[in-house]
Short mmCIF file of N, CA and C in Angstrom, two decimals:
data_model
loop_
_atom_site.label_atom_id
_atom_site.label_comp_id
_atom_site.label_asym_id
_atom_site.label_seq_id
_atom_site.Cartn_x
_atom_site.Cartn_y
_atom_site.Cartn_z
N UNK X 23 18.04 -13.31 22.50
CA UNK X 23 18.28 -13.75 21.15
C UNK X 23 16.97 -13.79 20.38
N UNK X 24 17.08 -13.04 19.54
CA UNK X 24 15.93 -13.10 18.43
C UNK X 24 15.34 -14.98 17.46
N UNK X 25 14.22 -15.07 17.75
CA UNK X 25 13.95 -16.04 17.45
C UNK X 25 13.32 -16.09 15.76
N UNK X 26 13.75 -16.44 14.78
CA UNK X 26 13.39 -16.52 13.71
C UNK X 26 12.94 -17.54 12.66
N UNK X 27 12.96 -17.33 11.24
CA UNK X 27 12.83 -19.08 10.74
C UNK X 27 13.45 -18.66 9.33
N UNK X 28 14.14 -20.23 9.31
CA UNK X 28 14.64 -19.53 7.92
C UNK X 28 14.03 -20.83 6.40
N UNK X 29 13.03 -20.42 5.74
CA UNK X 29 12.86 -21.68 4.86
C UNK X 29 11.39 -22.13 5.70
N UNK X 30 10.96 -21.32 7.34
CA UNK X 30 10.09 -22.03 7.63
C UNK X 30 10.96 -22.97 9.33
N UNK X 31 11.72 -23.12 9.31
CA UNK X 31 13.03 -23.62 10.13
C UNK X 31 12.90 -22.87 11.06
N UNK X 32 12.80 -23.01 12.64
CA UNK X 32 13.34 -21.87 13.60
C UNK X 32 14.92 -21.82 13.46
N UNK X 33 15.54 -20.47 13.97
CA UNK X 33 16.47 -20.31 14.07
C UNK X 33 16.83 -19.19 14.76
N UNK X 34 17.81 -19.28 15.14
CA UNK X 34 18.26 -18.34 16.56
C UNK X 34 19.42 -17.13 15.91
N UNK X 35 19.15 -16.01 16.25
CA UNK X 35 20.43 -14.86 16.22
C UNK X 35 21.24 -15.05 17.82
N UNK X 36 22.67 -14.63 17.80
CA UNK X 36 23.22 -14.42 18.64
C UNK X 36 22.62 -13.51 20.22
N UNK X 37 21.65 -12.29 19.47
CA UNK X 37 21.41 -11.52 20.59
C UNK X 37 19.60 -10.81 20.07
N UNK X 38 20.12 -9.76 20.28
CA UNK X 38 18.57 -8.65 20.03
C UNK X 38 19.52 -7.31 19.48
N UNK X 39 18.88 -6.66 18.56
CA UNK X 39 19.34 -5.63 17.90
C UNK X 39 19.03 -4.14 18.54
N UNK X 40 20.07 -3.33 18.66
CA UNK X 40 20.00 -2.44 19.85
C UNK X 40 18.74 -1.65 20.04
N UNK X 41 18.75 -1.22 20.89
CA UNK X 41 17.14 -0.67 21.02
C UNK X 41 16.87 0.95 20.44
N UNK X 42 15.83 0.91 20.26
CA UNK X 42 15.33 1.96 19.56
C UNK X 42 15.48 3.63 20.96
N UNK X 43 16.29 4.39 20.41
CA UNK X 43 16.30 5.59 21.63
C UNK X 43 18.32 5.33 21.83
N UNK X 44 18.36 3.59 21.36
CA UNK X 44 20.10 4.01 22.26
C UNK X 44 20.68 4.43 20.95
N UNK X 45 22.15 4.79 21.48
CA UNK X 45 23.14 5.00 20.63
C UNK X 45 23.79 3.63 20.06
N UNK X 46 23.91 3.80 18.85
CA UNK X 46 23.89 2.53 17.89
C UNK X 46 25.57 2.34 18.41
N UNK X 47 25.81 1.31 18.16
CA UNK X 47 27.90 0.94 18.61
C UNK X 47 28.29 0.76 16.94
N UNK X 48 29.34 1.69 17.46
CA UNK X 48 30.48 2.14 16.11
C UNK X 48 31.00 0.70 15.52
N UNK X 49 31.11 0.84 14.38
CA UNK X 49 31.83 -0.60 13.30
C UNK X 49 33.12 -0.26 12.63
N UNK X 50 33.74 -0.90 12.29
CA UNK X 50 34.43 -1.20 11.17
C UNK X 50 34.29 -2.26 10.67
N UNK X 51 33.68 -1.56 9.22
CA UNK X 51 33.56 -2.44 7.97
C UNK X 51 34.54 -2.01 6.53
N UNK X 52 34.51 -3.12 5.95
CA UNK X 52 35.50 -2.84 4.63
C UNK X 52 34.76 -2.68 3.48
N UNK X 53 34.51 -1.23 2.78
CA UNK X 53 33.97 -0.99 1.97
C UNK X 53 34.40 -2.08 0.57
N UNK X 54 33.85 -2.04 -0.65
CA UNK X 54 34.07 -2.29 -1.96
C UNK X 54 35.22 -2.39 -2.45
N UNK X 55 36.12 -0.92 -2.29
CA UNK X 55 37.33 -0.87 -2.59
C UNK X 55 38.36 -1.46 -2.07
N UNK X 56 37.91 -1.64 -1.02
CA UNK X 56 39.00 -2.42 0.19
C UNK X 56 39.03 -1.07 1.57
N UNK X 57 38.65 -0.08 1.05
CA UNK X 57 38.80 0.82 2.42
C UNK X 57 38.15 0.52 3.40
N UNK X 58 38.62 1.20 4.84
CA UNK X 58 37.58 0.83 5.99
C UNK X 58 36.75 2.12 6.36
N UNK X 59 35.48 1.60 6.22
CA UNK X 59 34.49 2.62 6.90
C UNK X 59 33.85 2.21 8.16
N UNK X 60 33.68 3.89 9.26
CA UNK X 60 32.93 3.46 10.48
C UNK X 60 31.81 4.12 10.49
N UNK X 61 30.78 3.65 11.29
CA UNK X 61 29.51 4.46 11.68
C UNK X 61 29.85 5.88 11.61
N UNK X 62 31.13 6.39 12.28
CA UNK X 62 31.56 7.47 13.14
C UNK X 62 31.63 8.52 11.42
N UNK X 63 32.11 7.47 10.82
CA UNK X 63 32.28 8.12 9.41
C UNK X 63 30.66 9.00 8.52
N UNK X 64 29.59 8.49 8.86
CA UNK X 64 28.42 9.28 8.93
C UNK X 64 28.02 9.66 9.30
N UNK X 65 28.37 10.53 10.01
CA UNK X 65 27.59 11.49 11.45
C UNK X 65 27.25 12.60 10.73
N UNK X 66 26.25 12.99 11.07
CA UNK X 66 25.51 14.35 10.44
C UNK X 66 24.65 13.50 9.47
N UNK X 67 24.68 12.53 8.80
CA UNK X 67 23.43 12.25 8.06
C UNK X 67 22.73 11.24 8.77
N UNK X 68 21.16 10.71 8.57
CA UNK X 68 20.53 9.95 8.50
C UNK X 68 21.15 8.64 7.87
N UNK X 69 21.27 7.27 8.82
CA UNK X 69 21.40 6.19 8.29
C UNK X 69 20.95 4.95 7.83
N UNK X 70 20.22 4.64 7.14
CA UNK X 70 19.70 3.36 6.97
C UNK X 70 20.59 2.18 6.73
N UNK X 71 20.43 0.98 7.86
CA UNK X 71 21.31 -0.30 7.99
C UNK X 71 20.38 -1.13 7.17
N UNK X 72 20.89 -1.45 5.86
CA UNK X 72 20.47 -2.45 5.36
C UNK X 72 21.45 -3.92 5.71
N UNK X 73 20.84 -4.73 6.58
CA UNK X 73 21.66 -6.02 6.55
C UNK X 73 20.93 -7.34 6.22
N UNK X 74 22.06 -8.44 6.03
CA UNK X 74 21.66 -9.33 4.89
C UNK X 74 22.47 -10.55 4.81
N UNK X 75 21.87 -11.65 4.94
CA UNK X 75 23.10 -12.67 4.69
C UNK X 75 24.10 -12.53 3.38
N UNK X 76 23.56 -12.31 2.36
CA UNK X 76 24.57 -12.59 0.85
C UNK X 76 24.08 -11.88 -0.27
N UNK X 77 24.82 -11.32 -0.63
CA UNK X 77 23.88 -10.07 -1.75
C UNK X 77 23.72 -11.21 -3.40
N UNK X 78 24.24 -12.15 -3.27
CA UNK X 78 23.76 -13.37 -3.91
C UNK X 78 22.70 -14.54 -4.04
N UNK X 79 21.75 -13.51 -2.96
CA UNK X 79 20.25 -14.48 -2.98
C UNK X 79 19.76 -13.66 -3.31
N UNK X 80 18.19 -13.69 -3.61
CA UNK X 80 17.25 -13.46 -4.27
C UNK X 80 17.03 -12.18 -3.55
N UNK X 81 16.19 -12.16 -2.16
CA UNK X 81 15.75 -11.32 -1.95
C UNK X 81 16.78 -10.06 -0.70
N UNK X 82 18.05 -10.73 -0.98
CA UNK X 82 19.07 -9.52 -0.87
C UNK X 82 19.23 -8.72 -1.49
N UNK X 83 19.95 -9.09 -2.85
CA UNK X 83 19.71 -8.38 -4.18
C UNK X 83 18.17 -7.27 -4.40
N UNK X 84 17.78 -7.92 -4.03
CA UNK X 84 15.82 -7.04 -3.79
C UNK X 84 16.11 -6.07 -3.20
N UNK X 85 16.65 -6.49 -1.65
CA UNK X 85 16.47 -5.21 -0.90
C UNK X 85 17.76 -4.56 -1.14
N UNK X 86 19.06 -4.47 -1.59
CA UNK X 86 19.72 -3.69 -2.26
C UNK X 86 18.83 -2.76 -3.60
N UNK X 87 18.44 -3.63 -4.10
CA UNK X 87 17.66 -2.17 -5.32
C UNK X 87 16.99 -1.32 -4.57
N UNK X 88 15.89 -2.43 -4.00
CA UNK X 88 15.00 -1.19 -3.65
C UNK X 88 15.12 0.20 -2.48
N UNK X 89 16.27 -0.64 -2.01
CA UNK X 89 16.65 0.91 -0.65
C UNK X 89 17.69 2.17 -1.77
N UNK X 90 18.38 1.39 -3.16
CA UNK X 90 19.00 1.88 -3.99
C UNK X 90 18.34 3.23 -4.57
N UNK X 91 17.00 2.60 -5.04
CA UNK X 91 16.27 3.51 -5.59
C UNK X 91 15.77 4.44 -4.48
N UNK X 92 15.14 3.70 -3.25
CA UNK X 92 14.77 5.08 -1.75
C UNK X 92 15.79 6.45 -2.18
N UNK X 93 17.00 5.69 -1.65
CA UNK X 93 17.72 6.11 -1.38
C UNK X 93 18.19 7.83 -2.34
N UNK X 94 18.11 7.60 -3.60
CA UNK X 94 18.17 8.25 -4.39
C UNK X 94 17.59 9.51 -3.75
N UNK X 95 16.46 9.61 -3.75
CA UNK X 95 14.68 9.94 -3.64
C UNK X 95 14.85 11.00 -2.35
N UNK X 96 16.15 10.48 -0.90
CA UNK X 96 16.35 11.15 0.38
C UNK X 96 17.31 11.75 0.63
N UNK X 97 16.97 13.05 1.37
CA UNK X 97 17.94 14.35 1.72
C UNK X 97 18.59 13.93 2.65
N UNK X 98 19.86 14.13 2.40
CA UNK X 98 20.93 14.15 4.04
C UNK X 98 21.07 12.27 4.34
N UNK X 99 20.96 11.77 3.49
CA UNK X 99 20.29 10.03 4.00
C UNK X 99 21.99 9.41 3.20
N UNK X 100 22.17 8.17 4.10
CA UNK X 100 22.99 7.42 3.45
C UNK X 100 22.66 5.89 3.99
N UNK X 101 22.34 5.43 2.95
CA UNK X 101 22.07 3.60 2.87
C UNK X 101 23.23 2.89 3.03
N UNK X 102 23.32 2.22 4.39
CA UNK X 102 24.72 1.26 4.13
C UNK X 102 24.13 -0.07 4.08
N UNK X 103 24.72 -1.08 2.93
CA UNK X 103 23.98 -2.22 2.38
C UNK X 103 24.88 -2.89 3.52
N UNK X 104 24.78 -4.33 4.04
CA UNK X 104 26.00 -4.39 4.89
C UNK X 104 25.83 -6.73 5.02
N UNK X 105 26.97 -6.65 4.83
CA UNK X 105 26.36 -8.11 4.83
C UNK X 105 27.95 -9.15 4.76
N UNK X 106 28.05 -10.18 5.08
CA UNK X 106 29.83 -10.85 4.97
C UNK X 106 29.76 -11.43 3.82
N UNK X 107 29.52 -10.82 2.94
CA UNK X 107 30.23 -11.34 1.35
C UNK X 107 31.11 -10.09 1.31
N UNK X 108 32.23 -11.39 0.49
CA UNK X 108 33.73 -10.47 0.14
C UNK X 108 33.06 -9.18 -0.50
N UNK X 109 34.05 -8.15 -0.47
CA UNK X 109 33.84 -6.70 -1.03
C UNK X 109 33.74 -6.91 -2.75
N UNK X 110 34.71 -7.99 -2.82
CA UNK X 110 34.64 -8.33 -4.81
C UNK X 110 33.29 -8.47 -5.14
N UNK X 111 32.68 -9.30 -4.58
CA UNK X 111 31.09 -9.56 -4.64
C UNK X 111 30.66 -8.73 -4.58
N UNK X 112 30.30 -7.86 -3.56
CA UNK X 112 29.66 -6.79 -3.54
C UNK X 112 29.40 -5.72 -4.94
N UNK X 113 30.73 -5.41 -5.13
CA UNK X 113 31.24 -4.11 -6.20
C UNK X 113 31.22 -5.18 -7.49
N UNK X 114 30.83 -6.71 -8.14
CA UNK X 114 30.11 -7.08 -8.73
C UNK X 114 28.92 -7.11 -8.59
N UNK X 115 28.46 -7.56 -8.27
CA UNK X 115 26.64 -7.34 -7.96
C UNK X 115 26.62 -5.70 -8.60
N UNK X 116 27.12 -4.63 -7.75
CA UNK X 116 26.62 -3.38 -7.65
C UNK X 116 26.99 -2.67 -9.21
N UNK X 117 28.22 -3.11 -9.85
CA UNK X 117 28.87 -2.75 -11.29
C UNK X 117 27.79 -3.54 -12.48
N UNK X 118 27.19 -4.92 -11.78
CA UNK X 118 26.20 -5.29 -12.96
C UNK X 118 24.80 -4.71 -12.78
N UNK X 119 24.57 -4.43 -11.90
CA UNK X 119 23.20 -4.04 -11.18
C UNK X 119 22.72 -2.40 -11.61
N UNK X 120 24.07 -1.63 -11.83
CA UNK X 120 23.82 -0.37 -12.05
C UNK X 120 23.46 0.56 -10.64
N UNK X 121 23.73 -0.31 -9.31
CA UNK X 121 23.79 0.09 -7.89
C UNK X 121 24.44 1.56 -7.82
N UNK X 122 24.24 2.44 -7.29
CA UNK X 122 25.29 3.49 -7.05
C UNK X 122 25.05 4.76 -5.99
N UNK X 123 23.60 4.15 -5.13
CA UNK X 123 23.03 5.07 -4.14
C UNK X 123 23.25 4.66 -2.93
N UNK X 124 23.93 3.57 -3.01
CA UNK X 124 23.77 2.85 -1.51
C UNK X 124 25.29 2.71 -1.35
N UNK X 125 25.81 2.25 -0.11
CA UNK X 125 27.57 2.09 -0.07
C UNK X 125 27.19 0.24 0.74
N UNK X 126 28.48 -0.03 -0.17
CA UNK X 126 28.20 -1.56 0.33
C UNK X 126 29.56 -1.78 1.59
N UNK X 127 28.91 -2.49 2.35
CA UNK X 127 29.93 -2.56 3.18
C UNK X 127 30.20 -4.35 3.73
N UNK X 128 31.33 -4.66 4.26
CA UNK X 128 31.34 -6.34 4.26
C UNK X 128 32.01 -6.09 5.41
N UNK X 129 31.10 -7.15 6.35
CA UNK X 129 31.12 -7.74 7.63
C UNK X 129 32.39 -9.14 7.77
N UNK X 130 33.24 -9.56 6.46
CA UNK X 130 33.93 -10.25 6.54
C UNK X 130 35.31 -10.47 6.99
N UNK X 131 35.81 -9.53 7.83
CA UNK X 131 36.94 -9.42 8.20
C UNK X 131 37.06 -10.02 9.54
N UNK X 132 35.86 -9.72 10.71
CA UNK X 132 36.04 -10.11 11.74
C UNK X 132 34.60 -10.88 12.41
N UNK X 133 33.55 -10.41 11.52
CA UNK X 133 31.97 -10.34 11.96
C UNK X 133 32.08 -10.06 13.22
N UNK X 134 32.50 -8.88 13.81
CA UNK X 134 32.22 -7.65 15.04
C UNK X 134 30.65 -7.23 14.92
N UNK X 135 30.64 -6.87 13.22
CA UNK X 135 29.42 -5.93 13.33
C UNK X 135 28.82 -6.60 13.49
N UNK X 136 28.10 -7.69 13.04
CA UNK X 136 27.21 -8.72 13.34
C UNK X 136 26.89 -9.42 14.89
N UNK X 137 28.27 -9.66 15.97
CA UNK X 137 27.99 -9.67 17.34
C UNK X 137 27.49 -8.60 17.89
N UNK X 138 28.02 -7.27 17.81
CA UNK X 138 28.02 -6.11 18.16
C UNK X 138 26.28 -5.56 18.18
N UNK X 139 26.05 -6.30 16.91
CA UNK X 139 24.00 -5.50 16.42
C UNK X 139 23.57 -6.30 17.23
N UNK X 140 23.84 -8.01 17.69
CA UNK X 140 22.94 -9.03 17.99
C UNK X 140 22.35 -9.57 17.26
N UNK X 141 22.83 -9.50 15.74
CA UNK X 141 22.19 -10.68 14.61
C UNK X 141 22.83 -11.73 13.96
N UNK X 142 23.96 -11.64 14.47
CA UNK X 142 24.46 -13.01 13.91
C UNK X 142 23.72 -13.84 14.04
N UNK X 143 23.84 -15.25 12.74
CA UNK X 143 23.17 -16.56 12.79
C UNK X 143 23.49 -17.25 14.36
N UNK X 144 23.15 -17.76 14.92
CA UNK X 144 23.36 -18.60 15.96
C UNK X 144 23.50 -20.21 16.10
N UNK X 145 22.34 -20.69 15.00
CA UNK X 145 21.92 -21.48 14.64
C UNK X 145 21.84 -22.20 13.01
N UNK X 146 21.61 -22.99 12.69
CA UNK X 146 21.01 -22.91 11.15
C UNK X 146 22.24 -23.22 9.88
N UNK X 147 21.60 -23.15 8.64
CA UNK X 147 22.62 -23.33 7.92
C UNK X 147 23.47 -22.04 7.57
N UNK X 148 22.61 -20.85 7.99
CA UNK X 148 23.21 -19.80 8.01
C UNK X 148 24.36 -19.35 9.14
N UNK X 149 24.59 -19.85 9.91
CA UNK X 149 25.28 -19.88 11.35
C UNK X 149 26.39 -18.71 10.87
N UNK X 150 26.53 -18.19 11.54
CA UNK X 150 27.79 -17.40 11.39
C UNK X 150 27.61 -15.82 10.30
N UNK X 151 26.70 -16.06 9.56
CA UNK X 151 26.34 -14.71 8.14
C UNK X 151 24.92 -13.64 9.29
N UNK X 152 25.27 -12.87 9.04
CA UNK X 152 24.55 -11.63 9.67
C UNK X 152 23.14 -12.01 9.30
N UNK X 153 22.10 -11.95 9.80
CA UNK X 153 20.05 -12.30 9.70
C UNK X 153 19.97 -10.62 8.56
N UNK X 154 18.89 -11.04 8.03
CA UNK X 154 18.01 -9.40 7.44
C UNK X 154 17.50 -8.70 8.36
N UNK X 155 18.11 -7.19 8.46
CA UNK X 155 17.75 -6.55 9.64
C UNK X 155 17.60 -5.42 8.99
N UNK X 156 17.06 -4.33 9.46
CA UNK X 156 17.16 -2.79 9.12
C UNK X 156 17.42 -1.85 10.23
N UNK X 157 17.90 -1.45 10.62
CA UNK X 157 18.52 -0.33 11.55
C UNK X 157 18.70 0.83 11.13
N UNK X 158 17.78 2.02 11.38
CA UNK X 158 17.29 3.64 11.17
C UNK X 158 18.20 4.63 12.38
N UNK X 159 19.17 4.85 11.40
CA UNK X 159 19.53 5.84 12.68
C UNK X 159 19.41 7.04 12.80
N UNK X 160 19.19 8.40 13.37
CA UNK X 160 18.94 9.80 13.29
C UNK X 160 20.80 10.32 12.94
N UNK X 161 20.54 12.00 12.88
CA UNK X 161 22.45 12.47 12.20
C UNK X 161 23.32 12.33 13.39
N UNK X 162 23.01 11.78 14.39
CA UNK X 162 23.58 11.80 15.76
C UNK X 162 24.33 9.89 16.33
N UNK X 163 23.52 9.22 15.51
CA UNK X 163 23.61 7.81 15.85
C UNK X 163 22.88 7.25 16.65
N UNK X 164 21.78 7.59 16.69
CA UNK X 164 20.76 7.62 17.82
C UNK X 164 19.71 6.50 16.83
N UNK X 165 19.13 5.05 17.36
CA UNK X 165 18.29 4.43 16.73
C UNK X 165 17.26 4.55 17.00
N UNK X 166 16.79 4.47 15.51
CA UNK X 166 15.20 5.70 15.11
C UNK X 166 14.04 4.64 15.14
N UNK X 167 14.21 2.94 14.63
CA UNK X 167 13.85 2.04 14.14
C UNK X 167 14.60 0.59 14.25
N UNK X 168 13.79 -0.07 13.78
CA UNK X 168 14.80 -1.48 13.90
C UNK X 168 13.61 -2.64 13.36
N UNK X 169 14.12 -3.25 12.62
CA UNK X 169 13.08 -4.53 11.87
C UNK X 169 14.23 -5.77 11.89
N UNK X 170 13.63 -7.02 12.40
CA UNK X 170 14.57 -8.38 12.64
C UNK X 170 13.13 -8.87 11.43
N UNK X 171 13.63 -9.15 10.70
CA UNK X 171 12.71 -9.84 9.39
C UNK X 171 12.74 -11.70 10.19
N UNK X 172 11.13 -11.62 10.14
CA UNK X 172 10.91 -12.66 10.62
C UNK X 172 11.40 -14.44 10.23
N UNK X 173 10.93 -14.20 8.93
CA UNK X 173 10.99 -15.19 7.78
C UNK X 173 11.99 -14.22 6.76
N UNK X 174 13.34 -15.06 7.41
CA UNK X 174 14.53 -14.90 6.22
C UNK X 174 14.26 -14.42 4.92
N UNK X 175 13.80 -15.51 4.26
CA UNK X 175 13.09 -15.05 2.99
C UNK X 175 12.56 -14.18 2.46
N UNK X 176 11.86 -13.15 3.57
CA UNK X 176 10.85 -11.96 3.37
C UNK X 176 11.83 -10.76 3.42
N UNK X 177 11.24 -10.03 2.23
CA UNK X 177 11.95 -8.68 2.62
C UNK X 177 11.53 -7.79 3.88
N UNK X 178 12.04 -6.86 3.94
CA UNK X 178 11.78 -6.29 4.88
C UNK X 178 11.03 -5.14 4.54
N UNK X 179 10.55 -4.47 5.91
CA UNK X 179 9.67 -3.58 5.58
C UNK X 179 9.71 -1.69 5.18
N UNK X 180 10.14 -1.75 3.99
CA UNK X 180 10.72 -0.37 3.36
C UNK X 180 10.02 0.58 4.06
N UNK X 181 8.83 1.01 4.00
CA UNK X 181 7.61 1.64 4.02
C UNK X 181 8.03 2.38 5.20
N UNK X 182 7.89 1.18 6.42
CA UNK X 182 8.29 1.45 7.46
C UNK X 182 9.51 1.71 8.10
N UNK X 183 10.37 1.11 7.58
CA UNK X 183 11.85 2.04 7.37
C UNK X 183 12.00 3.19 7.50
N UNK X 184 11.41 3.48 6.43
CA UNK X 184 11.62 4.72 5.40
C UNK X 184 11.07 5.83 6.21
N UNK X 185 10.14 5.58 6.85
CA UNK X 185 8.85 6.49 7.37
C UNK X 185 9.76 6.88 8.55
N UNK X 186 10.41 6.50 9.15
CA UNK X 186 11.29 6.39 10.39
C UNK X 186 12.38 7.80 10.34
N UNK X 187 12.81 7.69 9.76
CA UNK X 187 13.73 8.66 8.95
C UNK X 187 13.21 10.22 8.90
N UNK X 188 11.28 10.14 8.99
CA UNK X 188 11.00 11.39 8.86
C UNK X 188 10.46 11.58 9.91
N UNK X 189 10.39 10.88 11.30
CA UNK X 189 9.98 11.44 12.49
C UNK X 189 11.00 12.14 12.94
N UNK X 190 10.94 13.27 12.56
CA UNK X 190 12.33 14.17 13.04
C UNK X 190 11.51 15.60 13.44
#
């Protein structure tokens, strides 16, 4: 279990986020519209896992733009924003925000995906909402990268993300 802090707070995830070299485990999540999308559903492109407790804090909303704008910018690449706020939320945020590079996806139906990565809250006032994570996968599902953001609060590290994507 990943040890973290949130506010400064330790706090515990459920597990550890899969390792870099394995094959990432397939999801179902419920897109915006209400449809269901799986990992299996992007194969052949490059994936970036943006995850997140609530696209209603500060520096969620952050890292939704800014992988928004990456995102734009990369060939063959698809950003899945991913986090357990309802899909309504989401496709608000993303309709006021002017969002439209990234696909939002919500962990609220069963939070699978969240046991499944090893980031569920464990602990905390967050208990139960998915930690800020990034997960890089190659067109195969193969993980390229992986960032457990230390301090909740902090975004995560784009740069290095991003850079991940082009060791190919």
């Amino acid at each position: 279990m990943a040890k973290i802090t949130l506010g400064g707070t330790p706090v515990e995830t459920i597990g550890n986020l899969p390792e870099v070299g394995s094959q990432a485990p397939d999801f179902t999540l419920t897109a915006s519209d209400l449809s269901i999308q799986k990992l299996s559903d992007f194969k052949g492109h490059k994936v970036v896992l943006n995850i997140f407790p609530s696209v209603d804090t500060g520096t969620c909303a952050t890292s939704v733009r800014s992988f928004n704008k990456e995102a734009s910018e990369m060939k063959n690449t698809k950003v899945l924003c991913i986090s357990r706020d309802l899909p309504f939320a989401q496709a608000r945020f993303c309709g006021a925000e002017g969002i439209d590079n990234v696909v939002m996806l919500s962990d609220f139906k069963t939070g699978q995906f969240g046991k499944d990565y090893g980031l569920e809250f464990a602990t905390g006032p967050f208990e139960g909402l998915d930690s800020r994570c990034v997960v890089v996968l190659d067109e195969n599902g193969v993980v390229k990268y992986t960032e457990q953001v230390q301090e909740v609060a902090d975004e995560p590290n784009y740069k290095a993300s991003l850079e991940a994507l082009l060791d190919e």
